[in-house]
Amino acid sequence: MDNNPFSSDWMAGWNTLQRKMWEDWSEVTQSSWTNAWQTESPMSFFRDGMNRWPNPFAAPTQTPEAMAMRHAMGSMEEFMRMGREVFKVFQGMSDSGNVTQEWTSQLDKAIQQAKAMFAQGSQAMFGNLGNMGGMGGMGGMGKMGNMEEMTAFMSRPMKAWTEFLGSNPAFSNDTMRSLLAGGQATEEALSRFLSMPGLGLNREKQEKVQEGMRLSMEYRKAFEEFQKLMNDSSKRALDLLHRKLLEMGAEGKSMQTMRDLYVLWVDCNEEANAATVTSKEFNEINSRMMNAMMRVRRNMAESMDDSLAAVNLPTRRELDSAHRQISTLRRRIGNLEDTIRELQGKDASAEINTLRDDMEKLGVRRLREELTALKLQVEEALTAPADGGAESADKLAIKKTVRIGNAKPQPAATAPAQKGE
Amino acid sequence: MFPFAINPEKAVEELARFNQKLAAGVKTFTEVGHIESGISPKEAVYREDKVTLYHYAPRVENPHRVPILVVYALVNRPYMTDLQEDRSMIRGLLDEGMDVYLIDWGYPDASDRYLNLDDYINGYIKRCVDFIRDRHDIYRVNVLGICQGGAFSLCFSALHPDRVRNLVTMVTPVDFHTPDNLLSQWVRNLDIDLLVDTMGNIPGDLLNVTFLSMNPYRLTGQKYLDMVDLLDDKVKLKNFLRMEKWIFDSPDQAGEAFRQFIKDFFQKNGLIKGSIRIGEQRVDLANITMPVLNVYATKDHLVPPDASKALKQYVGSTDYQEVAFNGGHIGVYVSGRSQKEIPPAIANWLKERG
C-alpha cells in the first residue's frame, strides 16, 4: 500500500479493509447477537428513546448491554465514516500537488461549503423533521418518526461532518428547496381555508379542524425558527473547527490520530451548543416551539376524544376523571388512617418526647448524672458509721430522694430517656 | 504546517485496533451477566400504592440508634445510591454504622397522574417516617434528601420539624434562579399547565433528552466510542453498563406533582420566597431548626453550587454546616472518591449529634 495518505492506492486499500471489517461484523452479529443494531441506524437509540414515549404501544425491551453495544457500533460506524470522508477531502488537496501551501484554502472552501448548507435554510441537516425535543430540548416532539436526521446530527458529529461535505445526496439543497417551496404553497392554501367561516350543522366541527390547522401552522413556524437557531449553532461549530485547525497549523501542531480529530470535532460542537442553549434567545424560541407543539397535540387529543365519544368508547377525559377520583379516594383513605392512628394514641406522647429530646440535647442527662453522683456522696456521708447507726428523719428523706433520682433501678424513668435518643 | 500527521499505516492500525476491540467486546458482553439494580441486601418493610420503603441490612453489630431515611428524586431510580460495592453511598453509610432506610417511588402510571406534592410529602414521606418511628420506638429520624428528594426533605422538615432529628441535603436545589441554573432557564417560559394538561404524566424519556441536551455530542456519541476502550475488561464494562442502565431507567413523572414542582420551585422560586404551599400549609424554611448538613458538588451542572448553598441564609437552624465535594452531580454519590469522603462525613456529623 502506498504510504502517501492522499493517494488513490492508499484509499482503495483503506476502503477494502473497512469493507472487510463490516463483513466480519455482519458475520459475528448474525451468529451470536441480536441483529437489532445491524438493521437499524446504529445510533438510532436517541430516536428510539424519543419515539417511545409518544407511542403508547411501544415498550423498552432492550437490555443495557444491547443498547450500549448498538451505540458502540454506531460510534464505530461514524468513526470509520469520518476517516473515509476526511481522507477524501485531503485526497483532493493532495491531487492538487501542493498540500502544504494550499491546505488552508482547501479547508476554508470545505468549511464554507458546509456552512452554506445551513445557510440554505434548514432542512439540509434536519431534514423534513417533525421534531424531537426536550424541555431544554433540541426541538419539538410531535411527529417523532421523522426526526432521525436531526437526531443523527445531534448524536453523530461525524455523520454531520460527512453531510457537511456533501456526501449524502439525500439531503441535497435541491431537495430542501423543493420542500420549502411546497411548504410555502401549502401555507397559502391553508390560510385561505382557515379564513372560511363555518356554516350549518358541521360549523363546530369545521371550526375545530380549522383551529387544528392554524395551530399546526403556528407550530411549523416555531419549529423553523428553532431549526434556524440550531443551524446557526452548527455553523459556529464549523467556524470553531476551522479556527482551531488553522491555529494548530500556525503553531506547528498536528493531530496524530483519527481519534484526535473526532474529539476535536465533538469539542467544537459542544462548545457551540453550550453557547446556544444558554442564551436567552434559545429559551424563548425553544419554549415557543414546545408550547406550540403542545397546543397541536392537545387539539389532536380533543379531536380524538370527540371521535371516541361518538362511538361510545372511553375517552381521555373520562379516564382522567376516573383517575382524579381514585387519587381523591386514596388521599381520603390516607388521611383517615392517619387520623385513626393519632386517635389510637401512638403519637400522643410525641410532644412530650420532643421536649425530652430537646432537654437531652441541652445536657440534662449529664446534669442528672452529676446530681445523682452528688446525692450518692451525700448519702454515703450520711450513712457513715460515725453516727453510730442512728438515722434521723431528715436522713431517711434524703435516701428516698436518692433512690428516685438513681436511674439504674428505675425502668419507668429510663425508658423515655432511651426513646429520646 | 498541515495539521494532520496521521500516518496512513498508523491510521489503519488505529481503526483496525478499534474494530478488533469492538469485535472482542461481543464476547465480553455475553459474559458480563445480569446488571443488578442495587447491590446491598435490603428488605421491603412498608408499601403504599407504588411506593416501597426499604430497610438495608446493617453491616455493624450495633448500628447507630437513630435510623437515616434516604429520600431520592422522582426523576431517576434510587439504586444510583447503591450502584456497586466500591461506589455505593448506601454501602458507605452502612459501613459507618448507620441504620439506613430508603424510599423507592416506583414507576407512576396513568392512575397516578393526579398525585401532587402533598401526596408525596405529607403522604408518602410522612408515613414512611412514621413507620420508622414506630418500628424503632423513636420520635425523630434522620433524613437524607438527594437532589429533588432534598427539596422534598426540606419541605417535610419545615412542615414536620418534630419528626426530623437531623437533616442532610445532597446536591439539593434551594435557590432555583441562580444565573447558572440551566434547567431553570429552560423551563422558565414553558407553559407547564399546557404541558401537563396535554401529556398527563410527563414521560421519563422526555426528561432524559432534556438532560442529554446539555452535552448531546459527548453523551450520545463520544461516550460510546470511549466505551470501546473498556470492552476488554469485564469489570469496567459492567460498571459502565450499570451507569448506562440507571441513566435510561427514568420513571414517568406524575403530572400534578410535576406541574407543582416546576411552577412553584423552578418558575416562581418559591422555596426561598416562602410561597410554596404543600396541602394546607406554607413551607417556611425558617421552621427548619434541627441541625442541617448541606452537601453540594463544586462542578454540578444540574444543581449549581450556589443553588444549594443558598440554604444557609434561609434555614432557621443555628447548627448548619456545608460539605463541598470536588465533583459533579452524579459523581458526588457514585465516584470512588466520594465513597471515601461523603458517607464518613455524613456519618460522623450525625454521630456527633447523637
XYZ file of C-alpha atoms in Angstrom, chain A:
421
model
C 0.000 0.000 0.000
C 1.309 3.423 -0.850
C 2.171 5.414 2.239
C 1.005 8.687 0.777
C -2.171 9.456 2.723
C -3.806 11.118 -0.224
C -3.094 8.611 -2.910
C -5.792 6.576 -4.564
C -3.964 3.370 -3.749
C -4.000 4.088 -0.102
C -7.683 4.978 -0.119
C -8.551 1.824 -2.037
C -6.699 -0.268 0.491
C -8.312 1.517 3.354
C -11.750 1.065 1.867
C -11.108 -2.625 1.363
C -10.083 -3.006 4.948
C -13.124 -1.135 6.067
C -15.420 -3.296 3.966
C -13.847 -6.405 5.394
C -14.425 -5.128 8.902
C -18.092 -4.721 8.224
C -18.338 -8.126 6.636
C -16.704 -9.670 9.675
C -19.054 -7.796 11.855
C -22.077 -8.926 9.959
C -20.968 -12.488 10.432
C -20.382 -12.002 14.127
C -23.633 -10.265 14.745
C -25.648 -12.782 12.788
C -24.166 -15.684 14.641
C -24.046 -14.515 18.194
C -26.034 -11.429 18.799
C -29.330 -9.857 18.149
C -29.180 -8.093 14.838
C -31.086 -5.116 16.118
C -28.265 -2.694 15.565
C -27.340 -4.209 12.320
C -30.588 -3.443 10.628
C -31.205 -0.063 12.114
C -29.323 3.148 12.136
C -26.679 2.343 14.737
C -27.159 5.494 16.752
C -30.906 5.377 16.495
C -31.289 4.899 20.227
C -31.827 8.571 20.602
C -34.605 8.494 18.101
C -35.965 5.314 19.633
C -35.986 6.944 23.006
C -37.932 9.842 21.692
C -40.214 7.671 19.658
C -41.097 5.506 22.586
C -42.750 7.980 24.815
C -45.345 9.361 22.453
C -46.110 5.836 21.309
C -48.423 4.165 23.784
C -47.761 0.725 22.336
C -44.013 0.827 22.474
C -42.113 -0.527 25.418
C -38.463 -0.597 26.290
C -37.298 -4.112 25.685
C -33.572 -3.731 25.267
C -31.076 -4.647 27.883
C -28.354 -2.150 28.758
C -25.859 -4.482 27.113
C -27.679 -4.484 23.803
C -28.195 -0.749 23.870
C -24.607 0.010 24.707
C -23.319 -2.366 22.051
C -25.536 -0.749 19.485
C -24.226 2.624 20.447
C -20.670 1.403 20.230
C -21.415 0.091 16.759
C -22.807 3.450 15.844
C -19.730 5.190 17.130
C -17.559 2.872 15.158
C -19.508 3.467 12.014
C -19.188 7.205 12.428
C -15.545 6.902 13.252
C -14.968 4.929 10.071
C -17.064 7.262 8.053
C -15.174 10.211 9.366
C -11.939 8.635 8.309
C -13.204 7.982 4.837
C -14.594 11.431 4.321
C -11.709 13.293 5.819
C -9.258 11.466 3.637
C -11.460 12.033 0.646
C -11.171 15.756 1.167
C -7.486 15.619 1.809
C -7.018 13.441 -1.192
C -8.446 16.257 -3.246
C -5.888 18.545 -1.733
C -3.166 16.055 -2.421
C -4.155 15.738 -6.048
C -3.547 19.416 -6.442
C 0.066 18.563 -5.690
C 0.703 21.186 -3.062
C -0.658 20.094 0.266
C 1.443 22.270 2.476
C 0.648 25.524 0.769
C -2.926 25.043 -0.264
C -4.402 23.217 2.644
C -5.686 26.348 4.321
C -7.606 27.491 1.277
C -8.941 23.966 0.695
C -10.015 23.736 4.291
C -11.625 27.131 4.097
C -13.501 26.033 0.992
C -14.731 22.847 2.652
C -15.902 24.734 5.721
C -17.660 27.359 3.658
C -19.423 24.685 1.643
C -20.583 23.023 4.803
C -21.832 26.294 6.234
C -23.631 27.057 3.006
C -25.773 24.010 3.581
C -27.050 25.550 6.771
C -27.440 28.914 5.159
C -29.785 27.375 2.610
C -32.271 27.424 5.397
C -32.759 24.445 7.097
C -33.534 21.052 6.303
C -30.301 20.003 4.752
C -29.300 18.747 8.127
C -32.574 18.493 9.901
C -34.450 17.018 7.056
C -38.149 17.175 6.903
C -38.380 16.858 10.610
C -41.407 16.528 12.613
C -39.313 17.278 15.555
C -37.930 15.976 18.700
C -37.303 17.566 21.883
C -36.952 18.062 25.456
C -37.729 20.914 27.632
C -34.261 22.091 27.168
C -34.597 20.495 24.110
C -33.494 20.108 20.698
C -36.792 20.648 19.160
C -40.369 19.813 19.375
C -41.915 16.499 19.951
C -44.844 15.892 17.755
C -44.175 13.722 14.788
C -41.334 11.650 16.053
C -40.946 9.386 13.101
C -39.188 11.998 11.006
C -36.663 13.178 13.480
C -33.922 10.774 12.562
C -31.818 13.255 10.660
C -31.805 15.762 13.441
C -31.152 13.097 15.965
C -28.338 11.816 13.852
C -26.920 15.262 13.653
C -27.016 15.667 17.380
C -25.674 12.324 18.278
C -23.325 11.775 15.431
C -20.974 14.614 14.802
C -19.215 12.529 12.248
C -22.342 11.995 10.273
C -22.779 15.703 10.361
C -19.255 16.061 9.121
C -19.870 13.830 6.180
C -23.034 15.622 5.360
C -21.296 18.935 5.590
C -19.039 17.660 2.911
C -21.996 16.969 0.721
C -21.595 13.243 0.593
C -25.248 12.487 1.083
C -27.360 13.264 -1.943
C -30.496 12.564 0.032
C -30.120 15.921 1.665
C -29.190 17.944 -1.325
C -30.037 21.580 -1.421
C -32.400 20.994 -4.292
C -34.427 18.644 -2.158
C -34.558 21.181 0.574
C -35.597 23.981 -1.666
C -38.445 21.952 -3.083
C -39.625 21.043 0.379
C -39.590 24.625 1.459
C -41.354 25.751 -1.684
C -44.022 23.169 -1.103
C -44.374 24.317 2.451
C -44.993 27.886 1.432
C -47.606 26.926 -1.129
C -49.346 24.757 1.432
C -49.280 27.592 3.898
C -51.028 29.936 1.491
C -53.697 27.355 0.730
C -54.226 26.740 4.403
C -54.544 30.433 5.106
C -57.334 30.662 2.577
C -59.107 27.649 4.051
C -58.782 28.962 7.568
C -60.438 32.219 6.633
C -63.636 30.430 5.566
C -66.474 30.889 8.070
C -68.230 27.786 9.405
C -71.825 27.130 8.424
C -74.727 24.857 9.384
C -74.685 21.541 11.206
C -70.943 20.996 10.938
C -69.991 24.503 11.927
C -68.375 23.465 15.229
C -66.519 20.583 13.671
C -65.244 22.762 10.894
C -64.062 25.344 13.370
C -62.189 22.691 15.318
C -60.495 21.453 12.190
C -59.588 24.999 11.248
C -58.240 25.591 14.724
C -56.112 22.473 14.475
C -54.675 23.561 11.165
C -53.988 27.028 12.448
C -52.149 25.558 15.425
C -50.159 23.302 13.126
C -49.082 26.282 11.078
C -48.006 28.104 14.195
C -46.037 25.083 15.255
C -44.361 24.800 11.874
C -43.248 28.405 12.100
C -41.987 27.922 15.625
C -40.084 24.841 14.582
C -38.488 26.553 11.623
C -37.377 29.278 13.956
C -35.826 26.617 16.163
C -34.163 24.966 13.192
C -32.566 28.197 12.188
C -31.191 28.657 15.671
C -29.654 25.196 15.673
C -28.309 25.704 12.157
C -26.564 28.815 13.391
C -25.113 26.789 16.225
C -23.800 24.232 13.769
C -22.225 26.949 11.713
C -20.493 28.263 14.789
C -19.177 24.763 15.436
C -17.710 24.749 11.940
C -16.119 28.126 12.493
C -14.605 26.833 15.680
C -13.255 23.766 13.964
C -11.861 25.905 11.202
C -10.190 28.259 13.641
C -8.723 25.502 15.749
C -7.277 23.697 12.747
C -5.724 26.898 11.482
C -4.297 27.600 14.917
C -2.797 24.144 15.043
C -1.250 24.668 11.649
C 0.145 28.063 12.635
C 1.590 26.680 15.843
C 3.161 23.773 14.049
C 0.994 21.288 15.864
C -0.709 18.359 14.243
C -3.169 15.645 15.052
C -1.662 12.219 15.408
C -4.759 10.040 15.327
C -8.218 9.906 13.869
C -9.496 9.879 17.399
C -7.923 13.297 17.969
C -9.922 14.687 15.091
C -13.113 13.100 16.366
C -12.610 14.559 19.823
C -11.816 17.989 18.417
C -14.981 17.946 16.373
C -17.071 16.871 19.340
C -15.489 19.620 21.419
C -16.352 22.216 18.794
C -19.947 21.064 18.646
C -20.267 21.035 22.406
C -18.796 24.485 22.696
C -21.160 25.886 20.107
C -24.101 24.026 21.600
C -23.321 25.329 25.084
C -23.294 28.893 23.823
C -26.622 28.347 22.109
C -28.561 26.583 24.828
C -27.514 29.059 27.500
C -28.773 32.020 25.522
C -31.971 33.888 26.261
C -32.873 33.517 22.607
C -32.778 29.737 22.875
C -35.016 29.749 25.928
C -37.590 31.846 24.170
C -37.502 30.010 20.858
C -37.429 26.547 22.387
C -40.283 27.385 24.743
C -42.286 28.909 21.909
C -41.848 25.750 19.903
C -42.686 23.439 22.799
C -45.776 25.415 23.675
C -46.891 25.475 20.050
C -46.393 21.753 19.793
C -48.376 21.099 22.942
C -51.265 23.110 21.571
C -51.250 20.967 18.458
C -51.157 17.775 20.497
C -53.940 18.915 22.760
C -56.084 19.806 19.781
C -55.410 16.358 18.336
C -56.287 14.686 21.620
C -59.534 16.608 21.872
C -60.486 15.652 18.350
C -59.690 12.041 19.137
C -61.828 12.230 22.236
C -64.731 13.557 20.218
C -64.388 10.673 17.811
C -64.233 8.104 20.604
C -67.237 9.586 22.341
C -69.186 9.393 19.104
C -68.804 5.596 19.087
C -69.296 5.230 22.837
C -65.703 4.344 23.673
C -63.887 5.604 26.771
C -62.222 8.942 26.244
C -59.168 10.515 27.796
C -61.423 12.997 29.567
C -63.332 10.139 31.189
C -60.153 8.316 32.182
C -58.741 11.494 33.658
C -61.916 11.940 35.634
C -61.677 8.376 36.955
C -58.020 8.810 37.849
C -58.760 12.041 39.628
C -61.401 10.299 41.707
C -59.008 7.457 42.507
C -56.444 9.959 43.743
C -59.024 11.761 45.835
C -60.123 8.493 47.395
C -56.551 7.438 48.082
C -55.913 10.776 49.751
C -59.020 10.475 51.907
C -58.136 6.953 52.975
C -54.609 8.013 53.840
C -55.859 10.936 55.897
C -58.394 8.746 57.681
C -55.721 6.207 58.518
C -53.509 8.965 59.871
C -56.372 10.252 61.991
C -57.160 6.804 63.367
C -53.523 6.304 64.157
C -53.329 9.555 66.039
C -56.526 8.765 67.917
C -55.090 5.429 68.932
C -52.512 7.418 70.816
C -49.421 6.339 69.010
C -48.416 9.925 68.669
C -49.887 11.170 71.944
C -46.509 11.396 73.612
C -44.774 12.985 70.660
C -44.753 16.463 72.088
C -43.505 15.315 75.477
C -40.923 13.158 73.855
C -39.791 16.004 71.687
C -39.354 18.211 74.712
C -37.495 15.467 76.480
C -35.251 15.087 73.498
C -34.532 18.789 73.477
C -33.670 18.607 77.140
C -31.367 15.716 76.448
C -29.596 17.740 73.856
C -29.216 20.577 76.334
C -27.231 18.197 78.530
C -29.876 17.454 81.123
C -28.802 13.855 81.322
C -25.293 14.866 82.254
C -26.635 17.223 84.892
C -28.861 14.481 86.186
C -25.934 12.107 86.424
C -23.900 14.682 88.266
C -26.808 15.277 90.628
C -27.147 11.548 91.203
C -23.468 11.267 91.968
C -23.685 14.161 94.392
C -26.663 12.584 96.119
C -24.809 9.334 96.433
C -21.921 11.155 98.005
C -24.306 12.825 100.436
C -25.930 9.502 101.203
C -22.601 7.862 101.816
C -21.629 10.717 104.050
C -24.852 10.443 105.992
C -24.702 6.665 106.387
C -21.121 6.708 107.505
C -20.606 4.713 110.763
C -19.586 7.902 112.592
C -23.148 8.456 113.817
C -23.382 5.026 115.376
C -26.180 3.782 113.144
C -28.928 6.073 114.342
C -30.841 7.737 111.465
C -32.748 10.907 111.762
C -35.944 11.611 109.871
C -34.048 14.053 107.637
C -31.556 11.405 106.549
C -34.303 8.995 105.619
C -35.863 11.646 103.463
C -32.597 12.153 101.600
C -32.194 8.423 100.963
C -35.624 8.299 99.418
C -34.825 11.126 97.118
C -31.643 9.464 96.036
C -33.450 6.292 95.075
C -35.853 8.200 92.893
C -33.062 10.040 91.201
C -30.982 6.921 90.622
C -31.625 5.916 87.028
C -30.293 2.389 87.215
C -33.091 0.535 89.012
C -35.963 2.640 87.612
C -37.236 1.251 84.301
C -40.147 3.675 84.208
C -37.761 6.587 84.240
C -35.158 5.158 81.900
C -37.407 4.067 79.058
C -38.289 7.561 77.830
C -34.661 8.566 78.069
C -33.726 5.767 75.702
C -36.539 6.660 73.353
C -35.296 10.195 73.335
C -32.041 9.118 71.813
